Tab-separated table of C-alpha atoms and ligand atoms in Angstrom:
chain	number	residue	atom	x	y	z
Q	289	UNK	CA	0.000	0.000	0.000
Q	290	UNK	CA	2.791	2.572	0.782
Q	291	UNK	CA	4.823	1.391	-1.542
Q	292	UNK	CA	2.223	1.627	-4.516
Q	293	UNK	CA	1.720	5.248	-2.639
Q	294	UNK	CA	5.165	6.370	-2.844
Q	295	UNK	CA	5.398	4.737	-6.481
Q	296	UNK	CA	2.356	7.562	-7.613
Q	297	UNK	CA	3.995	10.219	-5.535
Q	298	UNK	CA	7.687	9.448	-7.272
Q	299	UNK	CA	6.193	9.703	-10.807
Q	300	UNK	CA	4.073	13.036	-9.748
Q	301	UNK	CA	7.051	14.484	-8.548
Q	302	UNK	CA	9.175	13.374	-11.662
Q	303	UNK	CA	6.762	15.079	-14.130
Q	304	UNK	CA	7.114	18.295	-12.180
Q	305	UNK	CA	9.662	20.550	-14.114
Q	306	UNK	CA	10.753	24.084	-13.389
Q	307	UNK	CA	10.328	23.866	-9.957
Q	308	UNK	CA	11.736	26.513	-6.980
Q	309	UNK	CA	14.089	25.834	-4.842
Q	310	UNK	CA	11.162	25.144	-2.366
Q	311	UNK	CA	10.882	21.837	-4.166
Q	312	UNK	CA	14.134	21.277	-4.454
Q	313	UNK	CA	13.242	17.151	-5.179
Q	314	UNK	CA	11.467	17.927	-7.758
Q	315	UNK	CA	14.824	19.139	-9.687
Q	316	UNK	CA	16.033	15.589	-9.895
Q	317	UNK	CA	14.650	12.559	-11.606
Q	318	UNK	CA	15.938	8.899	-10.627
Q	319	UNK	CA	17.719	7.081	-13.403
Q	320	UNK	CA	18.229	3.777	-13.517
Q	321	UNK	CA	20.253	3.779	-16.855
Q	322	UNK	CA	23.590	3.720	-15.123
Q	323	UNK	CA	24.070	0.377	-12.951
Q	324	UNK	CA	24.881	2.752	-9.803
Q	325	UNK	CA	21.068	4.391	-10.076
Q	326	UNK	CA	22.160	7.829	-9.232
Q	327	UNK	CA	20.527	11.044	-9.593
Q	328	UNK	CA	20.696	13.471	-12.016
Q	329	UNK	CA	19.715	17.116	-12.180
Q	330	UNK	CA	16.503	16.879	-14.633
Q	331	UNK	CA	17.499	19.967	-17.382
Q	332	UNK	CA	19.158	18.132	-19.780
Q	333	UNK	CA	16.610	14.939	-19.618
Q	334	UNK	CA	13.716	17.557	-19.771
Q	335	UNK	CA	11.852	15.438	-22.828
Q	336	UNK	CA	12.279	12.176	-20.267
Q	337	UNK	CA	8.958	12.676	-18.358
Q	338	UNK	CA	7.940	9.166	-18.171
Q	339	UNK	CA	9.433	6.194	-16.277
Q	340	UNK	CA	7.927	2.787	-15.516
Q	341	UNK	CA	6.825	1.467	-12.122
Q	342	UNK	CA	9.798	-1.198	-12.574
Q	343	UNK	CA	12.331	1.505	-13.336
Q	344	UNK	CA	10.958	3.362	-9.897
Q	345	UNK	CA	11.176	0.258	-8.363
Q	346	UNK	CA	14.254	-0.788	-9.759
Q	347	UNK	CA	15.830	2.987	-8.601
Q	348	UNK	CA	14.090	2.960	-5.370
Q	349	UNK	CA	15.556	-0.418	-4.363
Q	350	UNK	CA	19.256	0.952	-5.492
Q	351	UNK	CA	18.824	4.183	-3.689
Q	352	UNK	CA	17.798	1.949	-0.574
Q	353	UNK	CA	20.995	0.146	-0.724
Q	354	UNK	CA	23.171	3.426	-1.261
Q	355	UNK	CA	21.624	4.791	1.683
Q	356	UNK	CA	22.279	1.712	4.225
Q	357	UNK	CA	26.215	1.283	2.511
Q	358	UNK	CA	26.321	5.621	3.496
Q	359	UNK	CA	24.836	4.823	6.995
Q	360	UNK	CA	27.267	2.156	7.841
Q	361	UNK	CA	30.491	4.004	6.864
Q	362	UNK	CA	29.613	7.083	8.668
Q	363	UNK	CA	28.506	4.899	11.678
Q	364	UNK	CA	32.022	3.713	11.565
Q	365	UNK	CA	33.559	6.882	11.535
Q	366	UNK	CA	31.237	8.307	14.394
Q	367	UNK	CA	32.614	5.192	16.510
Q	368	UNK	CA	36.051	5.905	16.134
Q	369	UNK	CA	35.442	9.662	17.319
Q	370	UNK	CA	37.484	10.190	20.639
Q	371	UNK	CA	35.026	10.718	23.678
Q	372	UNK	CA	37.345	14.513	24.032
Q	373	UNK	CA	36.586	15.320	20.262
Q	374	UNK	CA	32.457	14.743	21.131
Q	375	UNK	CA	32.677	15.930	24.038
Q	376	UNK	CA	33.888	19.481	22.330
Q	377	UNK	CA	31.600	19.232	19.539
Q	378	UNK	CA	28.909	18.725	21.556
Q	379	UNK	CA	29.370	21.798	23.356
Q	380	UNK	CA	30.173	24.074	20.807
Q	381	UNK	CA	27.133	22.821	18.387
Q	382	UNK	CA	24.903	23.429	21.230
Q	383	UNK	CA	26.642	26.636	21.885
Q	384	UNK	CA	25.872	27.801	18.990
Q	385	UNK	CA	21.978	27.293	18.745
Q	386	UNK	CA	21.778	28.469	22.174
Q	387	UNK	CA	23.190	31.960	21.066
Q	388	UNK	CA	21.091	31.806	17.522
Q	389	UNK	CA	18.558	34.240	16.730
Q	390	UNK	CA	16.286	31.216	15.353
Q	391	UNK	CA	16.266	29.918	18.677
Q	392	UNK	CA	16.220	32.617	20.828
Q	393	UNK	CA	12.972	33.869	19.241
Q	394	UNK	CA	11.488	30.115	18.968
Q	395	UNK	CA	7.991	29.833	21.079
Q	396	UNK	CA	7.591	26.147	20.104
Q	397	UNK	CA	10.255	23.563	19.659
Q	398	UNK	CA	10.612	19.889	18.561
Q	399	UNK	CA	13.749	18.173	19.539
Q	400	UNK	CA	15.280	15.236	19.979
Q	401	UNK	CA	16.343	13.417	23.218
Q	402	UNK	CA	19.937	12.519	21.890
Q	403	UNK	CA	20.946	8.739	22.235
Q	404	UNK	CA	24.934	8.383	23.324
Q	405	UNK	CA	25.218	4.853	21.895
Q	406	UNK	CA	23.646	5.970	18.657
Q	407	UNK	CA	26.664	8.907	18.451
Q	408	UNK	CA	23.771	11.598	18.376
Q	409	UNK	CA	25.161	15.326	18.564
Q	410	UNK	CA	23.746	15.895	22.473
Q	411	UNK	CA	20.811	17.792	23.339
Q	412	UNK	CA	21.137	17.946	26.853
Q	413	UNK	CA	21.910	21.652	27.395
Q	414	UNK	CA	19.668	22.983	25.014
Q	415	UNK	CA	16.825	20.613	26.524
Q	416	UNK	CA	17.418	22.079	29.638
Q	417	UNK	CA	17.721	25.889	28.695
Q	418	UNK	CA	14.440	25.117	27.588
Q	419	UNK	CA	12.756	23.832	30.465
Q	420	UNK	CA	14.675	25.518	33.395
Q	421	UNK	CA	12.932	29.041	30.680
Q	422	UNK	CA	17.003	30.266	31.121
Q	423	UNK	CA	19.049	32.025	28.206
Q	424	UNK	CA	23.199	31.037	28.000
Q	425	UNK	CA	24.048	33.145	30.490
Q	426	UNK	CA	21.631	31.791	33.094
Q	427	UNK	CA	19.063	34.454	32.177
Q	428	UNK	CA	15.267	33.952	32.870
Q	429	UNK	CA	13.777	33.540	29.429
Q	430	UNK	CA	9.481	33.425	28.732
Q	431	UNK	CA	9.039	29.398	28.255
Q	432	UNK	CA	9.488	28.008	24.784
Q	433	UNK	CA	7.261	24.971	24.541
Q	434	UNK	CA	9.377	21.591	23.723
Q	435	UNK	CA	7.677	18.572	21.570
Q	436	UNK	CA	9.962	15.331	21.743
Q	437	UNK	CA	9.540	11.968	19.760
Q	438	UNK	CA	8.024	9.138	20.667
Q	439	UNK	CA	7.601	5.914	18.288
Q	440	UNK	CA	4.396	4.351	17.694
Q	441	UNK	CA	4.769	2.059	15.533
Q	442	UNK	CA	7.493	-0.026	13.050
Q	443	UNK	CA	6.122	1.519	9.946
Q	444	UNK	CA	7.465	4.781	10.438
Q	445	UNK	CA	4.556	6.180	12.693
Q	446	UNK	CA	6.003	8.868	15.259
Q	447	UNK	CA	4.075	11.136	17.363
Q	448	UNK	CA	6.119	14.501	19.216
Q	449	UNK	CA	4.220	15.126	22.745
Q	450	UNK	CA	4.922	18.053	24.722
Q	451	UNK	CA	7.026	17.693	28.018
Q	452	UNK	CA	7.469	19.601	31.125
Q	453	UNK	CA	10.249	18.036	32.668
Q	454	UNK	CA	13.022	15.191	31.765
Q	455	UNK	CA	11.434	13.323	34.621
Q	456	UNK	CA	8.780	12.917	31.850
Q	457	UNK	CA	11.029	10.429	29.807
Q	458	UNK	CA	11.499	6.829	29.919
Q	459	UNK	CA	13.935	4.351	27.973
Q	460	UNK	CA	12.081	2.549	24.689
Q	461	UNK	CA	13.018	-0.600	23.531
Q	462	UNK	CA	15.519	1.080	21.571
Q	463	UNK	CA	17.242	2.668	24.907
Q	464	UNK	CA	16.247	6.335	23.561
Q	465	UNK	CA	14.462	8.478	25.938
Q	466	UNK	CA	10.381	9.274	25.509
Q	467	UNK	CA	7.145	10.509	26.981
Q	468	UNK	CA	4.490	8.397	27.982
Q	469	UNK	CA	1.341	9.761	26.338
Q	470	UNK	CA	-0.006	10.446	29.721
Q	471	UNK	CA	1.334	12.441	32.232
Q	472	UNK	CA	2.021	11.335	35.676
Q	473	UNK	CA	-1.164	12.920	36.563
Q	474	UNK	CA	-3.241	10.782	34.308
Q	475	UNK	CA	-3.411	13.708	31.341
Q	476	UNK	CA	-3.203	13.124	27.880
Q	477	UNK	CA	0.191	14.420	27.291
Q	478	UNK	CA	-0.928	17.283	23.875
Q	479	UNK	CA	0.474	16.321	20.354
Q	480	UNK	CA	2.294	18.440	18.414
Q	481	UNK	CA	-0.634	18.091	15.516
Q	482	UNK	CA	-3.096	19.165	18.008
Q	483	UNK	CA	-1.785	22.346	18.955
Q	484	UNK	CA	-2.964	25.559	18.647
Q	485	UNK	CA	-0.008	27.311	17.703
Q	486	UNK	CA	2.799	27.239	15.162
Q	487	UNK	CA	5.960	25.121	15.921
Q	488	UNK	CA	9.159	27.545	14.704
Q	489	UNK	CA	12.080	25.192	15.357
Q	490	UNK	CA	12.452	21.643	14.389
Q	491	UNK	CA	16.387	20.379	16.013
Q	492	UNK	CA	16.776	17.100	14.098
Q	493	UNK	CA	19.326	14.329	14.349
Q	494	UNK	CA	20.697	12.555	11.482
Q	495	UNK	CA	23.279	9.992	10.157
Q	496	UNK	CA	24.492	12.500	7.345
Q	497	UNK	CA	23.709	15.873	5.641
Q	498	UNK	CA	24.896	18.039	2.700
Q	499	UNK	CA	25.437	21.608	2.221
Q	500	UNK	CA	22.261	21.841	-0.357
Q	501	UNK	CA	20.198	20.322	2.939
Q	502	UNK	CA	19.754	16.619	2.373
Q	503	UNK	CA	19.541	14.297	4.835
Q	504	UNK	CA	20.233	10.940	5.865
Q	505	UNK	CA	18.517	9.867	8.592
Q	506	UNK	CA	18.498	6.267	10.087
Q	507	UNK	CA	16.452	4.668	7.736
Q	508	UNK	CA	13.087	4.361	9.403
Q	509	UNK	CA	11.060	6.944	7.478
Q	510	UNK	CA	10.247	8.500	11.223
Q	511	UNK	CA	11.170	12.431	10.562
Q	512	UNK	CA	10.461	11.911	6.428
Q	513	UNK	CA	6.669	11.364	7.406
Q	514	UNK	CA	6.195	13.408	10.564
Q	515	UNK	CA	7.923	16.522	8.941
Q	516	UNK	CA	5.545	15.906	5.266
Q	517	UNK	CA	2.635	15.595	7.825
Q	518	UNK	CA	3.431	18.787	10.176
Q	519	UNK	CA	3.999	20.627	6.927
Q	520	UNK	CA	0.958	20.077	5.267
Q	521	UNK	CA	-0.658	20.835	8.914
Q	522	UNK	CA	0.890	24.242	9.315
Q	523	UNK	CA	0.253	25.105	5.447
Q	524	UNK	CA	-3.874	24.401	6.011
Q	525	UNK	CA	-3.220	26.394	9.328
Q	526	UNK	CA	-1.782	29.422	7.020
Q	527	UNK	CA	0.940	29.149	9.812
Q	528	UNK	CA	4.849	29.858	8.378
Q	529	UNK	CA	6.369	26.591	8.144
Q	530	UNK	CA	9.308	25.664	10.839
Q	531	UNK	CA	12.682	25.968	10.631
Q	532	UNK	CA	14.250	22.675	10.105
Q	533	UNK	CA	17.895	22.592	11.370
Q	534	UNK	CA	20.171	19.606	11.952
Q	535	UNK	CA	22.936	18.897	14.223
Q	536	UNK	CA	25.785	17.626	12.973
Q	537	UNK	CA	29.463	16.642	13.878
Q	538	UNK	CA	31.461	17.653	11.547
Q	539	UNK	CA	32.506	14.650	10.632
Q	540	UNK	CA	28.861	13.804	8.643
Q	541	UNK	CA	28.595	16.866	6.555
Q	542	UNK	CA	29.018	15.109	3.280
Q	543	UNK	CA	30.377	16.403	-0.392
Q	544	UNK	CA	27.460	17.378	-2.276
Q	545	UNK	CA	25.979	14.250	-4.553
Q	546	UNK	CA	26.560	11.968	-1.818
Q	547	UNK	CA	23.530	11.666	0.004
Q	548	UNK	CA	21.404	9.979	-2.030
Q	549	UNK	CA	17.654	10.728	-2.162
Q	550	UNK	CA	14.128	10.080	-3.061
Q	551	UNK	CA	11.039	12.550	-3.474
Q	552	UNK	CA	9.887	11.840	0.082
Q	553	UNK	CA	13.276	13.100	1.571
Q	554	UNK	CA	12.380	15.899	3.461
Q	555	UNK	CA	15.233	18.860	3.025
Q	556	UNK	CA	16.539	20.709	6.173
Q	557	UNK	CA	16.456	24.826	6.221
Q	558	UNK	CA	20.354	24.908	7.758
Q	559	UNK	CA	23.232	22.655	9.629
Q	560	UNK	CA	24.680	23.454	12.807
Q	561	UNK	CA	28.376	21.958	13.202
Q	562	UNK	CA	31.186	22.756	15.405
Q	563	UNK	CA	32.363	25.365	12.626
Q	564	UNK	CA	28.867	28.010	12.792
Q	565	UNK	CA	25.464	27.408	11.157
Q	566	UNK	CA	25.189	26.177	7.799
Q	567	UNK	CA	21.797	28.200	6.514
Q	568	UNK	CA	20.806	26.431	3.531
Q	569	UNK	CA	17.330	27.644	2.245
Q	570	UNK	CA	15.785	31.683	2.421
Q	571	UNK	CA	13.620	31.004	5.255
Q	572	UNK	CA	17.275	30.403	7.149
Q	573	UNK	CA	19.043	32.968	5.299
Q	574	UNK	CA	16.478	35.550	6.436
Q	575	UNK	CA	16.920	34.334	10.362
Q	576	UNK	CA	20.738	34.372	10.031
Q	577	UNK	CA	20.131	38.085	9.441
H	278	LIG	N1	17.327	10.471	19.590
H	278	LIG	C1	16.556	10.066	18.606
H	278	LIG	N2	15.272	9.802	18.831
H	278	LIG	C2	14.508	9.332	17.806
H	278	LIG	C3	15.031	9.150	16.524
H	278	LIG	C4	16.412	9.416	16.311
H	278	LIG	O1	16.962	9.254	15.214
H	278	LIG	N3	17.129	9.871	17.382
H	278	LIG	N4	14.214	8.692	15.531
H	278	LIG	C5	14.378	8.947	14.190
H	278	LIG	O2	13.931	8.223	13.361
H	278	LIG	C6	13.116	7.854	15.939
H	278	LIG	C7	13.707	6.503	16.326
H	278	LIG	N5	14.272	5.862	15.207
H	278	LIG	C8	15.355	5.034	15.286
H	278	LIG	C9	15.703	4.291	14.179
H	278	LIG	C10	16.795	3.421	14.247
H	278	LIG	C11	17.529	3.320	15.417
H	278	LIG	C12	18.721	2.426	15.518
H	278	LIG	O3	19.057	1.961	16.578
H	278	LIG	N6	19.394	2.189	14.427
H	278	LIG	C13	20.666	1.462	14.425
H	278	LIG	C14	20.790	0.537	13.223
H	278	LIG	C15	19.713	-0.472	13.128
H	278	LIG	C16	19.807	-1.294	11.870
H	278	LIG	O4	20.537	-0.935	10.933
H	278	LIG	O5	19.119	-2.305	11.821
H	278	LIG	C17	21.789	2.478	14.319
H	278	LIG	O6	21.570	3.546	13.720
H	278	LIG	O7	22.887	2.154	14.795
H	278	LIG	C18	17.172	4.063	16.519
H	278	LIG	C19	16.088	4.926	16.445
H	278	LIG	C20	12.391	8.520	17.072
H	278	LIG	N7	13.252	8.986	18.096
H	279	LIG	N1	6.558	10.482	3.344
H	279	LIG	C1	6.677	9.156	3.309
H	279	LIG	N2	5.612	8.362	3.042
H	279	LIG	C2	5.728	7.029	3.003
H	279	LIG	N3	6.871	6.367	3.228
H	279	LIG	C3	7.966	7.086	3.497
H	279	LIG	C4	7.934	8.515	3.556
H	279	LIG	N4	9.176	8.947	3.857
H	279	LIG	C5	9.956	7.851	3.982
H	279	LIG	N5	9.236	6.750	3.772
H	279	LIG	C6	9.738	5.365	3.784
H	279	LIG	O1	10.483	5.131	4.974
H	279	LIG	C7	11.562	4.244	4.697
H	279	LIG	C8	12.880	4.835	5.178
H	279	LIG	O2	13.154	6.007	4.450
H	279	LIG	P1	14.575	6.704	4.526
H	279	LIG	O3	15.643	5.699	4.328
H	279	LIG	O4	14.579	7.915	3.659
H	279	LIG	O5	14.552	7.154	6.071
H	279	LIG	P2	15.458	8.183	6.808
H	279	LIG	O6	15.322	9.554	6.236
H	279	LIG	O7	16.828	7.654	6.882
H	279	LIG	O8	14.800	8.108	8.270
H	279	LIG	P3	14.144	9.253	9.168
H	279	LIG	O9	13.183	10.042	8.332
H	279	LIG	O10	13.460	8.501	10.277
H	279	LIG	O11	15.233	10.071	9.702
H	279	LIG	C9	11.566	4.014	3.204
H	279	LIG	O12	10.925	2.793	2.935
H	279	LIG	C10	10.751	5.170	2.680
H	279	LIG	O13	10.118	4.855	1.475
């Protein structure tokens, strides 16, 4: 069923030519004429506005396989990292978006708990500047409201819940942190696709990311759909759309062409590394100002 789905979606997005950067999928087509099944930019190949379902198929399957090869090596690499050269990432990256406009202004965030075995850029100090309401230099800040994942399913169902406190968080089978979806007071915890208003600032993990704003994440589909589905929520809502920024040791900021990806790969807005923020699309352009 969701494959038959993304099958329609990947041919609807393949017909689409002359796209803005806002679509910035749309300016690729999948080709499965050379045996690696990479992408190509779609100018030249204009005329080439039909593929078959066993060509999508064929270049879906291929892309899979580049992606899982891409995981594993940077996996590697993120293991050998000394626990000193983390440790000093870690703080500066968070350093960073603690002293960025984008987040300073940022009413409503989603972010993830970061995972130490999975090598996840940490989250703890922005986590808790969020929740104690204090600034970098200790400073008293009005309350940003803080959405964090929770899994719901194997088939790439996640829900974000809003959370008071860390004491709110227990281990999943997967040893990363989460909310219950009741409180400890017997209240449904609220979902970020109930709320009433506008999340600014999506913080998302990742395996890999480029300089043009794709990302690898682990290969669930988690952040793909949630992001599509928050997107579509906030444009019925006529709400501007949130910033999506990723947190990345430096390390998995990739040469450009690297990352392979499919129409439902959801592009971030900027990268924060160790070295400043990479802003990526307008919207971050405009709010690194
Ligand atoms: N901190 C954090 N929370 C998150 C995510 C995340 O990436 N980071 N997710 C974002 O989706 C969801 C969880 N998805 C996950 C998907 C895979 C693995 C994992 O352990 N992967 C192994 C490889 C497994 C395999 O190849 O079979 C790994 O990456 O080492 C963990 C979480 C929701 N919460
Ligand atoms: N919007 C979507 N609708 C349906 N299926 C999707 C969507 N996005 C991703 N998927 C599916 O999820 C699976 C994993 O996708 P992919 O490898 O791109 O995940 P990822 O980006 O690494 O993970 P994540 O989004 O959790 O960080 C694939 O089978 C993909 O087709």
């Amino acid at each position: 069923m969701r494959k038959y789905g993304l099958i329609q979606k990947t041919k609807e997005v393949l017909m689409i030519q002359n796209c803005p950067f806002a679509s910035s999928a749309a300016q690729f087509y999948l080709s499965s004429r050379s045996s690696r099944s990479v992408i190509h930019p779609l100018p030249g190949d204009a005329h080439r506005s039909f593929i078959t379902m066993n060509e999508v198929d064929v270049s879906l399957d291929a892309i899979a396989k580049q992606k899982k090869s891409l995981r594993s090596k940077v996996r590697k690499e993120l293991k050998g990292m000394s626990i000193a050269q983390r440790s000093q990432e870690d703080t500066a990256i968070q350093n960073i978006v603690l002293e960025a406009s984008w987040f300073k202004s940022s009413q409503s965030v989603c972010a993830y708990i970061s995972c130490d075995s999975l090598r996840e850029v940490n989250t703890s100090k922005i986590l808790s500047a969020i929740l104690c309401n204090t600034d970098e230099e200790g400073q008293k800040q009005k309350r940003k409201k803080l959405y964090v994942p929770r899994i719901e399913d194997r088939n790439s169902h996640m829900r974000m819940f809003n959370i008071s406190s860390t004491s709110d968080l227990s281990p999943n089978s997967m040893n990363i942190l989460e909310p219950a979806p009741v409180d400890s007071d017997g209240n449904q915890r609220e979902d970020v696709m109930q709320a009433t208003d506008p999340v600014d600032l999506f913080l998302l993990p990742g395996v890999a990311f480029d300089r043009s704003g794709r990302r690898l994440g682990r290969g669930g589909g988690y952040y793909d759909v949630l992001l599509k589905k928050y997107q579509e929520v906030a444009a019925e809502r006529k709400w501007n759309q949130p910033l999506l920024v990723a947190l990345s040791y430096s390390l998995q900021i990739m040469d450009e062409g690297v990352i392979p990806v499919t129409p439902n790969d959801i592009h971030v807005d900027a990268i924060v590394s160790p070295a400043g923020v990479i802003p990526i699309s307008h919207a971050a352009l405009r709010g690194c100002d």
